[in-house]
Coordinates of C-alpha atoms and ligand atoms in Angstrom, one line a residue:
Chain L
M1 CA -29.9 -59.6 33.1
K2 CA -27.5 -61.1 32.3
I3 CA -24.5 -59.0 30.3
T4 CA -22.9 -59.7 27.9
T5 CA -18.8 -59.7 27.2
R6 CA -16.6 -60.0 24.6
P7 CA -12.5 -59.5 24.2
I8 CA -11.1 -56.2 22.9
T9 CA -7.3 -55.7 22.3
L10 CA -6.0 -51.7 21.5
T11 CA -3.2 -49.4 21.6
I12 CA -3.0 -46.3 23.6
N13 CA -0.1 -44.0 23.7
G14 CA 1.8 -46.9 21.6
K15 CA 1.4 -49.4 24.6
K16 CA -1.0 -52.5 24.5
Q17 CA -3.7 -53.0 26.0
G18 CA -5.2 -56.7 26.4
P19 CA -7.4 -58.3 25.9
L20 CA -9.9 -57.6 28.1
D21 CA -13.2 -58.2 28.7
I22 CA -15.8 -55.3 28.6
A23 CA -19.7 -55.3 28.1
E24 CA -20.7 -55.0 24.7
G25 CA -21.9 -51.4 24.5
M26 CA -19.9 -49.2 27.3
M27 CA -19.0 -47.2 25.8
M28 CA -15.2 -45.9 25.4
I29 CA -14.9 -43.1 28.6
D30 CA -16.0 -45.7 30.7
F31 CA -13.3 -48.1 29.6
L32 CA -10.8 -45.5 30.5
N33 CA -11.9 -44.2 33.8
E34 CA -12.1 -48.0 35.4
Y35 CA -10.5 -50.2 33.9
V36 CA -7.3 -49.0 31.9
N37 CA -6.5 -46.5 35.0
L38 CA -7.1 -43.8 32.5
T39 CA -8.9 -40.8 34.5
G40 CA -7.6 -38.1 31.7
S41 CA -9.8 -38.3 29.5
R42 CA -13.3 -36.3 31.4
L43 CA -16.8 -37.1 30.9
G44 CA -19.0 -34.0 30.5
C45 CA -22.0 -33.6 28.7
G46 CA -21.6 -37.3 27.9
Q47 CA -24.5 -37.2 24.6
G48 CA -21.6 -36.2 22.5
V49 CA -21.9 -31.8 22.1
C50 CA -18.9 -30.2 24.5
H51 CA -15.8 -32.9 23.6
A52 CA -14.1 -32.9 26.6
C53 CA -14.5 -36.5 26.0
V54 CA -12.2 -36.7 23.1
V55 CA -9.2 -38.8 22.2
I56 CA -7.7 -38.9 19.4
E57 CA -7.9 -42.0 16.5
D58 CA -4.5 -43.1 14.9
Q59 CA -5.1 -44.6 11.1
P60 CA -3.3 -46.9 9.7
D61 CA -2.3 -43.7 6.9
G62 CA -0.8 -41.6 9.4
S63 CA -3.2 -40.0 9.3
S64 CA -5.3 -38.6 12.8
H65 CA -8.7 -37.7 14.2
E66 CA -10.4 -36.5 17.5
T67 CA -13.6 -39.2 18.1
R68 CA -16.0 -38.6 21.4
T69 CA -15.7 -41.7 23.4
C70 CA -19.2 -40.7 25.3
I71 CA -20.8 -41.9 22.5
T72 CA -18.4 -43.9 20.9
G73 CA -18.4 -47.6 22.3
A74 CA -15.7 -49.4 23.6
H75 CA -15.6 -52.4 21.3
Y76 CA -15.3 -49.9 18.6
F77 CA -11.8 -49.3 19.0
D78 CA -11.0 -52.8 19.2
G79 CA -7.8 -53.5 17.0
K80 CA -7.3 -49.8 16.8
A81 CA -5.0 -47.3 18.1
I82 CA -5.6 -44.0 19.6
R83 CA -4.2 -41.2 22.4
T84 CA -5.1 -39.7 25.1
V85 CA -4.4 -36.9 26.8
E86 CA -2.2 -38.7 29.4
G87 CA 0.2 -39.7 26.3
H88 CA 1.2 -36.4 25.1
A89 CA 4.2 -35.1 27.9
T90 CA 7.6 -36.9 27.3
I91 CA 10.1 -38.2 30.1
N92 CA 13.8 -36.2 29.0
D93 CA 16.4 -37.6 30.2
K94 CA 16.9 -36.4 34.0
G95 CA 13.3 -38.6 34.2
E96 CA 11.3 -35.7 34.7
E97 CA 7.8 -35.0 32.5
V98 CA 8.1 -32.3 29.6
P99 CA 4.7 -31.5 28.4
S100 CA 4.3 -31.6 25.1
P101 CA 4.9 -28.4 22.5
V102 CA 0.7 -28.2 22.6
Q103 CA 0.6 -28.2 26.8
Q104 CA 3.2 -26.3 27.3
A105 CA 1.4 -23.4 24.7
F106 CA -1.6 -23.6 26.4
M107 CA 0.2 -22.9 30.1
D108 CA 2.2 -20.5 29.0
H109 CA -1.0 -18.9 27.4
Y110 CA -3.0 -19.3 30.6
S111 CA -5.2 -21.1 28.4
F112 CA -7.2 -23.1 31.4
Q113 CA -8.5 -22.2 34.7
C114 CA -10.3 -25.3 35.8
G115 CA -8.9 -27.9 33.4
Y116 CA -11.7 -29.9 32.9
C117 CA -12.0 -29.3 29.3
T118 CA -7.8 -28.7 29.0
P119 CA -8.3 -32.8 27.6
G120 CA -10.2 -32.7 25.0
F121 CA -8.2 -29.5 23.7
V122 CA -5.3 -30.8 24.2
N123 CA -5.9 -33.5 21.7
A124 CA -8.0 -31.2 19.3
A125 CA -5.0 -28.8 19.3
T126 CA -3.1 -31.9 18.0
V127 CA -4.7 -33.5 15.7
F128 CA -5.0 -29.6 14.3
I129 CA -1.1 -29.6 14.3
E130 CA -0.4 -32.6 12.5
G131 CA -2.5 -32.3 11.0
L132 CA -1.3 -29.2 9.3
K133 CA 2.4 -31.1 9.3
R134 CA 1.0 -32.6 6.9
N135 CA -0.7 -30.2 4.2
P136 CA 0.6 -27.0 5.5
I137 CA -1.9 -24.1 4.9
A138 CA -1.6 -20.4 4.0
R139 CA -0.4 -18.0 6.4
D140 CA -4.5 -16.0 5.4
E141 CA -6.3 -19.1 6.0
L142 CA -4.4 -19.9 10.0
E143 CA -7.4 -18.1 11.7
E144 CA -10.4 -19.8 10.3
A145 CA -9.2 -23.6 10.5
I146 CA -8.2 -22.9 13.8
L147 CA -11.9 -21.8 14.5
K148 CA -13.1 -24.9 12.9
A149 CA -10.7 -27.2 14.4
M150 CA -11.3 -26.1 18.1
N151 CA -14.9 -24.6 17.6
N152 CA -16.8 -28.0 19.0
H153 CA -14.6 -27.6 21.8
I154 CA -17.0 -26.0 24.9
C155 CA -15.2 -24.1 27.8
R156 CA -17.0 -23.0 30.5
C157 CA -14.3 -20.8 32.3
T158 CA -11.6 -19.0 30.1
G159 CA -13.5 -17.9 27.0
Y160 CA -11.6 -19.6 24.4
V161 CA -9.6 -16.9 23.5
R162 CA -6.1 -18.2 25.3
Y163 CA -7.2 -20.9 23.7
Y164 CA -7.4 -19.9 20.1
E165 CA -4.2 -17.5 21.1
A166 CA -2.0 -20.1 22.2
V167 CA -2.8 -22.2 19.4
R168 CA -2.3 -19.0 17.0
D169 CA 1.6 -18.6 18.1
L170 CA 2.2 -22.4 18.8
V171 CA 1.5 -23.0 14.5
L172 CA 3.3 -19.6 13.4
K173 CA 6.3 -20.6 15.7
T174 CA 6.2 -23.9 14.0
P175 CA 8.4 -24.5 11.1
G176 CA 7.0 -26.7 8.2
L177 CA 3.2 -25.5 8.9
I178 CA 2.3 -22.6 7.2
R179 CA 2.9 -22.5 3.5
E180 CA 5.1 -20.7 1.6
T181 CA 3.0 -18.3 -0.9
K182 CA 4.6 -15.3 -2.5
N183 CA 3.4 -12.3 -0.5
G184 CA 5.0 -14.2 2.3
Chain K
M1 CA -31.3 -22.2 -59.4
A2 CA -33.0 -24.0 -56.2
K3 CA -29.9 -23.2 -54.1
R4 CA -30.6 -19.2 -55.4
R5 CA -34.1 -19.7 -54.3
F6 CA -32.9 -21.2 -50.9
L7 CA -30.5 -19.3 -49.9
P8 CA -32.0 -15.3 -49.2
A9 CA -35.6 -17.9 -47.7
L10 CA -32.4 -19.4 -45.2
F11 CA -31.9 -15.9 -44.5
L12 CA -34.7 -14.2 -43.9
I13 CA -36.1 -16.9 -41.7
V14 CA -32.5 -16.6 -39.6
V15 CA -33.5 -12.4 -39.4
V16 CA -36.8 -13.0 -38.5
L17 CA -35.6 -15.4 -35.4
L18 CA -33.2 -12.6 -34.3
I19 CA -35.6 -10.5 -33.9
I20 CA -37.8 -12.5 -32.4
V21 CA -35.4 -13.5 -29.5
A22 CA -34.2 -10.0 -29.5
V23 CA -37.7 -9.2 -29.2
L24 CA -37.9 -11.9 -26.0
W25 CA -34.8 -10.7 -24.1
W26 CA -35.5 -7.9 -24.6
R27 CA -39.1 -8.4 -23.2
E28 CA -37.4 -10.3 -20.1
N29 CA -34.6 -7.9 -19.2
R30 CA -36.7 -4.2 -20.0
S31 CA -37.0 -2.7 -15.8
N32 CA -39.9 -1.8 -14.7
D33 CA -40.1 1.5 -14.1
N34 CA -44.1 2.1 -12.8
P35 CA -45.4 4.1 -10.5
V36 CA -44.9 3.0 -6.7
Q37 CA -47.1 1.8 -5.0
K38 CA -48.6 2.8 -2.2
V39 CA -50.8 0.2 -0.1
S40 CA -52.6 0.8 3.2
A41 CA -54.1 -2.4 5.3
T42 CA -56.2 -3.0 8.2
D43 CA -54.2 -4.7 11.1
E44 CA -56.7 -7.5 10.4
Q45 CA -56.0 -7.9 6.7
I46 CA -51.9 -8.2 7.7
A47 CA -52.9 -10.6 10.2
R48 CA -54.2 -12.4 7.9
G49 CA -52.0 -12.2 5.2
R50 CA -49.1 -12.9 7.6
Y51 CA -51.0 -16.6 8.6
A52 CA -51.1 -17.1 4.9
A53 CA -47.6 -16.6 4.3
R54 CA -46.5 -18.4 6.8
A55 CA -49.1 -21.1 5.1
A56 CA -48.0 -20.9 1.9
D57 CA -43.7 -20.9 2.7
C58 CA -43.3 -17.8 1.0
A59 CA -40.1 -17.1 3.9
A60 CA -38.6 -20.1 2.7
C61 CA -37.4 -19.3 -0.4
H62 CA -37.3 -15.2 -0.3
T63 CA -35.4 -15.2 3.4
V64 CA -31.9 -16.7 3.5
E65 CA -30.2 -16.7 6.8
G66 CA -28.6 -13.6 8.0
G67 CA -31.0 -11.6 5.4
G68 CA -34.2 -9.8 5.9
L69 CA -37.3 -11.3 6.4
F70 CA -38.5 -12.2 2.6
A71 CA -35.1 -10.1 1.0
G72 CA -34.8 -12.6 -0.9
G73 CA -31.4 -14.3 -1.6
F74 CA -31.6 -18.0 -0.2
P75 CA -30.1 -20.8 -3.3
M76 CA -31.8 -23.4 -4.1
E77 CA -30.3 -25.6 -6.0
T78 CA -32.3 -27.8 -8.6
P79 CA -31.0 -30.3 -11.5
F80 CA -30.7 -27.2 -13.7
G81 CA -28.5 -24.8 -11.5
T82 CA -28.8 -22.7 -8.3
V83 CA -31.8 -20.5 -8.9
H84 CA -32.0 -17.1 -5.9
G85 CA -34.8 -17.1 -4.0
S86 CA -36.7 -13.0 -4.6
N87 CA -37.0 -9.6 -3.1
I88 CA -40.3 -9.5 -2.2
T89 CA -39.8 -6.6 -0.1
P90 CA -42.2 -3.1 -0.9
S91 CA -38.2 -2.2 -2.2
A92 CA -39.3 -0.3 -5.2
D93 CA -35.8 -1.1 -7.3
Y94 CA -35.5 -4.1 -5.8
G95 CA -38.5 -5.4 -4.4
I96 CA -41.9 -5.3 -5.7
G97 CA -42.4 -1.9 -4.6
R98 CA -43.6 -1.0 -7.8
W99 CA -46.2 -4.2 -8.4
T100 CA -49.8 -3.6 -8.7
R101 CA -52.6 -5.6 -6.8
E102 CA -53.1 -7.4 -10.7
D103 CA -49.3 -8.1 -11.2
F104 CA -48.9 -9.8 -7.8
H105 CA -51.7 -12.2 -8.6
R106 CA -50.0 -13.2 -12.3
A107 CA -46.5 -13.1 -11.0
V108 CA -48.1 -16.0 -8.1
R109 CA -50.5 -17.7 -10.3
E110 CA -48.6 -17.5 -13.8
G111 CA -44.8 -16.9 -13.6
I112 CA -45.0 -14.1 -15.0
T113 CA -43.4 -10.0 -13.6
P114 CA -44.4 -7.2 -14.6
G115 CA -43.1 -6.7 -18.3
G116 CA -43.8 -10.0 -19.3
R117 CA -40.0 -11.4 -17.5
H118 CA -41.2 -15.3 -16.7
L119 CA -40.3 -16.3 -13.0
Y120 CA -38.6 -20.4 -13.0
P121 CA -40.6 -23.2 -11.9
A122 CA -39.1 -23.3 -8.7
M123 CA -41.5 -20.2 -8.0
P124 CA -44.4 -23.0 -7.6
Y125 CA -46.5 -21.1 -9.3
N126 CA -48.0 -24.4 -10.9
S127 CA -49.2 -25.2 -7.3
Y128 CA -50.1 -21.4 -6.3
Y129 CA -52.9 -21.2 -9.7
M130 CA -55.2 -21.9 -7.8
M131 CA -55.2 -19.5 -4.9
S132 CA -57.9 -18.2 -3.8
D133 CA -58.2 -13.6 -4.2
Q134 CA -58.4 -13.2 -1.3
D135 CA -55.6 -15.5 0.2
L136 CA -53.5 -13.2 -2.1
D137 CA -55.0 -9.8 -1.6
D138 CA -54.1 -10.7 1.7
I139 CA -50.5 -11.3 1.0
Y140 CA -49.7 -8.4 -1.2
A141 CA -51.4 -6.6 1.5
Y142 CA -48.9 -8.0 4.2
L143 CA -45.7 -7.9 2.3
M144 CA -46.6 -4.5 0.8
T145 CA -47.0 -2.9 4.2
R146 CA -43.6 -4.7 5.4
P147 CA -40.2 -2.4 5.4
A148 CA -38.3 -2.1 2.6
I149 CA -35.2 -3.2 2.3
D150 CA -33.0 -2.6 -0.6
V151 CA -30.5 -5.3 -1.3
P152 CA -30.9 -7.3 -5.3
T153 CA -31.3 -10.6 -5.4
P154 CA -28.0 -12.5 -5.8
Q155 CA -27.6 -13.5 -10.1
N156 CA -28.6 -17.1 -10.1
D157 CA -25.7 -19.1 -11.8
L158 CA -27.8 -21.4 -14.5
P159 CA -26.0 -22.2 -18.0
F160 CA -26.6 -21.2 -21.1
P161 CA -29.8 -22.5 -22.3
F162 CA -31.8 -22.5 -19.0
N163 CA -30.2 -18.3 -17.9
Q164 CA -32.2 -17.8 -21.2
R165 CA -36.0 -17.3 -18.6
F166 CA -37.9 -16.8 -22.0
L167 CA -38.1 -20.5 -22.9
M168 CA -40.4 -20.5 -20.0
I169 CA -42.6 -19.7 -22.7
G170 CA -42.1 -23.6 -24.6
W171 CA -42.7 -24.8 -20.5
N172 CA -45.2 -23.6 -19.3
L173 CA -47.1 -24.5 -23.9
L174 CA -46.2 -27.6 -21.9
F175 CA -46.5 -27.6 -18.4
Q176 CA -48.5 -25.5 -16.8
N177 CA -51.1 -26.5 -14.7
K178 CA -54.8 -25.3 -15.2
D179 CA -56.8 -28.0 -13.0
P180 CA -56.3 -28.7 -9.6
L181 CA -53.3 -31.5 -8.8
P182 CA -55.3 -35.3 -8.9
A183 CA -56.8 -35.7 -5.2
V184 CA -54.0 -38.4 -3.7
S185 CA -56.8 -39.3 -0.7
S186 CA -60.4 -39.6 -0.6
G187 CA -63.1 -38.0 1.0
D188 CA -65.8 -34.6 0.3
S189 CA -65.6 -32.9 4.2
E190 CA -65.2 -30.0 5.0
L191 CA -62.1 -30.3 6.1
W192 CA -60.6 -32.4 3.4
V193 CA -61.7 -30.0 0.9
R194 CA -59.8 -27.3 3.2
G195 CA -57.4 -29.9 3.2
R196 CA -56.8 -30.0 0.1
Y197 CA -56.1 -26.1 -1.1
L198 CA -53.6 -26.1 1.6
T199 CA -51.7 -29.0 0.9
D200 CA -52.1 -28.7 -3.0
V201 CA -51.5 -25.1 -3.3
M202 CA -50.8 -23.2 -0.4
G203 CA -48.1 -25.7 1.1
H204 CA -48.0 -26.6 -2.0
C205 CA -46.1 -30.1 -0.6
A206 CA -46.4 -31.9 -4.3
E207 CA -43.0 -29.2 -5.5
C208 CA -40.8 -31.2 -3.4
H209 CA -42.9 -34.3 -2.6
T210 CA -43.8 -35.2 -6.4
P211 CA -41.2 -36.9 -8.8
R212 CA -40.0 -34.6 -11.4
G213 CA -39.7 -35.8 -15.6
M214 CA -36.7 -35.1 -17.2
F215 CA -37.5 -30.6 -18.4
G216 CA -38.2 -30.3 -13.9
Q217 CA -41.9 -30.6 -14.4
M218 CA -44.1 -32.6 -11.8
D219 CA -45.2 -36.1 -12.8
L220 CA -48.3 -35.5 -11.7
A221 CA -49.5 -38.8 -12.4
Q222 CA -47.7 -40.0 -9.2
S223 CA -48.5 -36.5 -7.1
L224 CA -46.9 -37.3 -3.5
K225 CA -45.4 -40.2 -4.1
G226 CA -41.9 -38.8 -3.5
G227 CA -39.9 -36.8 -4.8
T228 CA -36.1 -36.7 -6.1
L229 CA -35.0 -33.0 -5.9
G230 CA -31.9 -33.3 -3.2
R231 CA -29.4 -35.1 -1.2
F232 CA -32.3 -36.3 0.9
K233 CA -35.7 -37.8 -1.4
A234 CA -38.6 -36.6 -0.1
A235 CA -40.9 -38.9 1.0
D236 CA -44.5 -40.3 -0.6
I237 CA -47.0 -38.7 1.3
T238 CA -50.0 -40.4 0.3
P239 CA -52.5 -42.3 2.6
S240 CA -51.0 -45.5 1.4
G241 CA -47.0 -44.4 1.5
L242 CA -47.9 -43.2 5.2
A243 CA -49.5 -45.5 6.5
E244 CA -46.9 -48.0 5.3
R245 CA -44.5 -45.9 7.2
G246 CA -46.4 -46.4 10.7
W247 CA -48.1 -42.5 10.5
T248 CA -51.3 -41.8 11.4
P249 CA -53.6 -38.3 10.7
G250 CA -52.8 -37.6 15.2
D251 CA -48.9 -38.3 14.8
L252 CA -48.6 -36.6 11.5
G253 CA -50.1 -33.2 12.8
Q254 CA -47.9 -33.5 16.0
F255 CA -45.1 -33.9 13.6
L256 CA -46.4 -31.2 11.0
A257 CA -47.2 -28.5 14.1
T258 CA -43.9 -29.3 16.4
G259 CA -41.8 -30.9 14.0
T260 CA -41.1 -34.3 16.4
A261 CA -43.7 -37.4 16.8
P262 CA -42.4 -41.0 17.4
Q263 CA -42.0 -42.2 13.9
G264 CA -38.6 -39.1 13.9
S265 CA -38.1 -35.6 13.7
A266 CA -38.3 -33.3 10.5
F267 CA -35.4 -32.8 9.3
S268 CA -33.4 -31.3 5.6
E269 CA -35.6 -29.6 3.9
M270 CA -38.6 -30.6 6.0
H271 CA -37.2 -29.1 9.3
M272 CA -37.2 -25.8 7.8
V273 CA -41.0 -26.7 6.8
V274 CA -41.5 -26.9 10.4
A275 CA -40.3 -24.0 11.8
L276 CA -40.7 -21.4 8.6
S277 CA -44.4 -22.9 7.6
T278 CA -46.2 -25.8 9.3
Q279 CA -46.2 -25.1 12.9
Y280 CA -48.1 -21.8 12.6
L281 CA -51.3 -23.3 11.1
T282 CA -54.3 -22.9 13.8
K283 CA -55.4 -26.3 15.1
E284 CA -58.8 -26.6 13.1
D285 CA -56.0 -25.9 9.9
M286 CA -53.2 -28.7 10.6
T287 CA -57.0 -31.1 11.2
A288 CA -57.7 -30.3 7.7
M289 CA -54.1 -30.5 6.0
T290 CA -54.0 -34.3 7.9
T291 CA -57.9 -35.4 6.7
Y292 CA -56.3 -35.2 2.6
L293 CA -53.4 -36.0 3.1
M294 CA -54.6 -39.4 4.7
G295 CA -58.1 -39.0 3.6
D296 CA -61.5 -38.8 5.2
K297 CA -61.5 -42.9 5.9
P298 CA -57.0 -42.5 6.9
P299 CA -56.2 -46.2 5.9
P300 CA -54.7 -48.0 9.4
P301 CA -51.1 -47.3 10.2
K302 CA -49.1 -50.9 9.0
V303 CA -47.5 -53.0 12.1
A304 CA -43.8 -53.7 10.7
Q305 CA -43.6 -57.2 10.9
L306 CA -39.8 -57.0 13.2
T307 CA -36.8 -59.2 12.7
P308 CA -33.8 -59.7 14.6
G309 CA -31.2 -58.0 12.9
G310 CA -27.6 -59.5 12.2
D311 CA -24.5 -60.0 15.0
K312 CA -21.7 -57.7 12.7
G313 CA -25.1 -55.0 12.6
R314 CA -25.5 -54.6 16.1
A315 CA -22.4 -54.4 16.8
Q316 CA -22.1 -51.0 14.6
Y317 CA -25.4 -50.1 15.7
L318 CA -23.7 -50.9 20.0
N319 CA -19.9 -49.0 19.2
L320 CA -21.7 -45.8 16.5
C321 CA -25.6 -45.3 17.4
A322 CA -26.6 -46.6 20.7
G323 CA -25.0 -44.0 23.0
C324 CA -27.4 -41.2 21.8
H325 CA -30.5 -43.5 20.0
G326 CA -30.7 -45.7 22.6
V327 CA -29.0 -49.7 23.1
S328 CA -33.5 -50.6 22.3
G329 CA -33.4 -47.7 20.1
E330 CA -35.7 -46.1 22.9
G331 CA -34.1 -43.1 21.9
K332 CA -33.5 -39.4 23.8
P333 CA -35.4 -37.0 24.0
N334 CA -33.9 -33.4 23.2
V335 CA -30.4 -35.4 22.0
A336 CA -31.9 -38.2 19.3
P337 CA -34.8 -39.8 18.1
A338 CA -36.3 -43.1 18.7
M339 CA -34.9 -46.3 15.6
A340 CA -38.0 -47.7 17.1
G341 CA -41.0 -47.2 14.9
N342 CA -38.6 -44.3 13.1
A343 CA -40.5 -43.8 9.3
T344 CA -37.2 -42.5 7.7
I345 CA -35.9 -46.6 8.4
R346 CA -38.9 -47.6 7.4
Q347 CA -39.4 -46.5 3.5
G348 CA -38.3 -49.2 1.8
D349 CA -35.6 -46.5 -0.5
A350 CA -33.1 -46.6 2.4
T351 CA -31.4 -43.1 1.1
N352 CA -32.0 -41.1 3.9
L353 CA -31.0 -44.0 6.5
I354 CA -27.8 -44.1 4.6
A355 CA -27.1 -40.6 3.3
S356 CA -28.2 -39.0 7.3
I357 CA -25.5 -41.9 8.9
L358 CA -22.8 -40.8 5.8
D359 CA -23.5 -36.9 6.5
G360 CA -24.4 -36.2 10.0
L361 CA -27.5 -34.1 10.6
P362 CA -27.1 -30.4 12.2
E363 CA -28.2 -30.0 15.4
Q364 CA -31.5 -28.7 15.0
A365 CA -34.1 -26.8 17.6
F366 CA -38.0 -27.2 17.5
P367 CA -41.0 -25.1 18.3
G368 CA -42.1 -25.6 22.1
N369 CA -38.2 -24.9 23.3
S370 CA -37.4 -28.6 22.1
N371 CA -34.6 -29.5 19.8
M372 CA -32.3 -32.4 18.5
Q373 CA -28.7 -32.9 18.9
S374 CA -26.3 -33.0 15.8
M375 CA -25.7 -36.3 14.4
P376 CA -21.3 -37.0 13.2
G377 CA -21.6 -38.7 9.8
F378 CA -19.6 -41.8 10.0
A379 CA -18.2 -41.6 6.4
R380 CA -15.1 -42.2 7.6
K381 CA -15.8 -44.2 10.9
L382 CA -16.6 -47.7 8.6
N383 CA -16.4 -48.9 5.3
D384 CA -19.6 -49.8 2.3
Q385 CA -20.0 -53.4 3.9
Q386 CA -19.9 -52.2 7.7
M387 CA -22.4 -50.0 7.2
A388 CA -24.4 -51.8 4.9
E389 CA -24.3 -54.7 7.9
L390 CA -25.6 -51.2 10.5
V391 CA -28.3 -50.3 8.0
N392 CA -30.3 -53.6 7.2
Y393 CA -29.6 -53.6 10.8
T394 CA -31.8 -51.2 11.9
R395 CA -33.9 -52.2 8.4
T396 CA -34.6 -55.2 10.2
T397 CA -35.0 -54.9 14.2
W398 CA -37.0 -51.8 13.6
G399 CA -38.2 -51.2 9.9
G400 CA -39.7 -54.6 9.2
L401 CA -37.6 -54.5 5.6
P402 CA -35.1 -56.7 4.4
G403 CA -31.6 -56.3 5.2
D404 CA -31.3 -56.5 1.6
I405 CA -29.1 -53.0 1.3
T406 CA -25.1 -54.1 -0.3
A407 CA -22.4 -52.5 0.0
A408 CA -22.1 -51.4 -3.2
Q409 CA -25.7 -48.8 -2.5
I410 CA -24.2 -47.6 0.2
D411 CA -20.7 -46.7 -2.2
A412 CA -23.0 -44.6 -4.6
L413 CA -24.1 -42.6 -2.2
R414 CA -21.1 -41.2 -1.2
E415 CA -19.9 -38.5 -1.7
H416 CA -16.8 -39.1 -3.3
Ligands
FES1 S1 -18.7 -36.2 27.1 FE1 -18.5 -36.4 25.3 S2 -18.8 -34.8 24.1 FE2 -18.8 -34.2 25.8
FES2 S1 -11.0 -24.5 31.9 FE1 -12.5 -25.7 32.6 S2 -14.2 -25.7 31.6 FE2 -12.9 -25.3 30.3

């Protein structure tokens, strides 16, 4: 059997990768795990259900959304910009890694146990909060919006409550995400 | 002079018209205070009634997700507005608790409820009018022995003048069926005759699968040639239409019994039909139905003339579809149906194919513990040109159809 390859080039976590010759039909999760050594994205179900494998797709218009890498071919991402769970933490001037606010909130709330689902949840919550920065919502819409944003993600361990509470607390203490309404 | 005689005449006409409208309005809106009916029935009759009610798919419209069985509330979108399935439990004030056997027969066959109130033809009385006394009696006995659920039917959302039920008097004069629906296949076997009854009367398949005219009436000259009520088009289910897309009576029977077949899985409203109705048909009745749908001498399934699809479309397919539907379109059991041999891809009109790629489809469970996963929508991931390439790739590779879908056709189906 002949495997046809084509080159792909893309931006991952702000860094240009490629051109790399990749088999057509290879799924993105395999590309990330095997070709660019980004092993943080998790293969769970492998068929689009659990959302453990999602990455953030950054759109040219500044918006972002989640894409499942287990059912999306690597070549789909040719020319695109994505972020994986490895791209969230920053380095401070002392050279230490500082988790992103979402990551910190998950740790503060003991949101995960085994952590298998966590990269997906980090990306989902980040996309959610970035969406709120662009379009703040009213306070009384928050709970439902969190549910809608995170609901597709499956976690075997923690029962979701701690993820949910972490996101809610983070939204409430981050200025600019909740629209001011007449009744406060 | 002429003017002086004209005015009183006009006045009189207006008054008479107003009185007629008032009387008609009163007839449609008065409450029914007939005595509450007590019905008793044998277990056998109730079992027969349950079977007949399933064959007639009463639950589809008279039950809403999360609501009580037959307590009504299902919102049916029509081009004229939203009509809600009514409560048909024996509730005295909200259901059919005060209806006699005769009242029930008339409502189902003629669309007129006790007191003279007209039903909208969303209630398929234009199919049910040939229902046998036996089936009606059995369904009546079954319904009247269910627990009464006292919930009101939600208000319909119909703009004026469609919210005036007495207009149905005129509609019925013009469009009410008196004769059997035209046969769509030829046959005279016992199975065929039974199948015709199950399809045209009980299953009321024509209501969705037949095109409709501007007053919402079925265009019976084109019975079962495909309907256009919702986002998805109901397919052509005449023998030639079915054979054109590769159906055989055996596969069709499997599809109606289980919701899946080599030709694909049931989605949208048809999924509901399988879940609530056809899966319960006996083997014999199922054979009868498929015998009628495809005729005593079914046409052979058409073999699609496949041609390889374009490279760009293939790249889209490998990027976004192959993960679930397989690199060669072979599908995965309990995940996603096969593309090879798929009847939706083989539909000449690509509306259903395009709409499902744009919107995605929800996860669906099927009889026998099988299911299909939800399909993501790709409206945001592909532009019109890319989506046309993908659609055309599937049409030529697996549909044996021309790859002639344009970007403009994709755009027209986007929900802007
Ligand atoms: S691994 Fe991708 S959705 Fe489960
Ligand atoms: S923490 Fe173990 S799966 Fe979520």
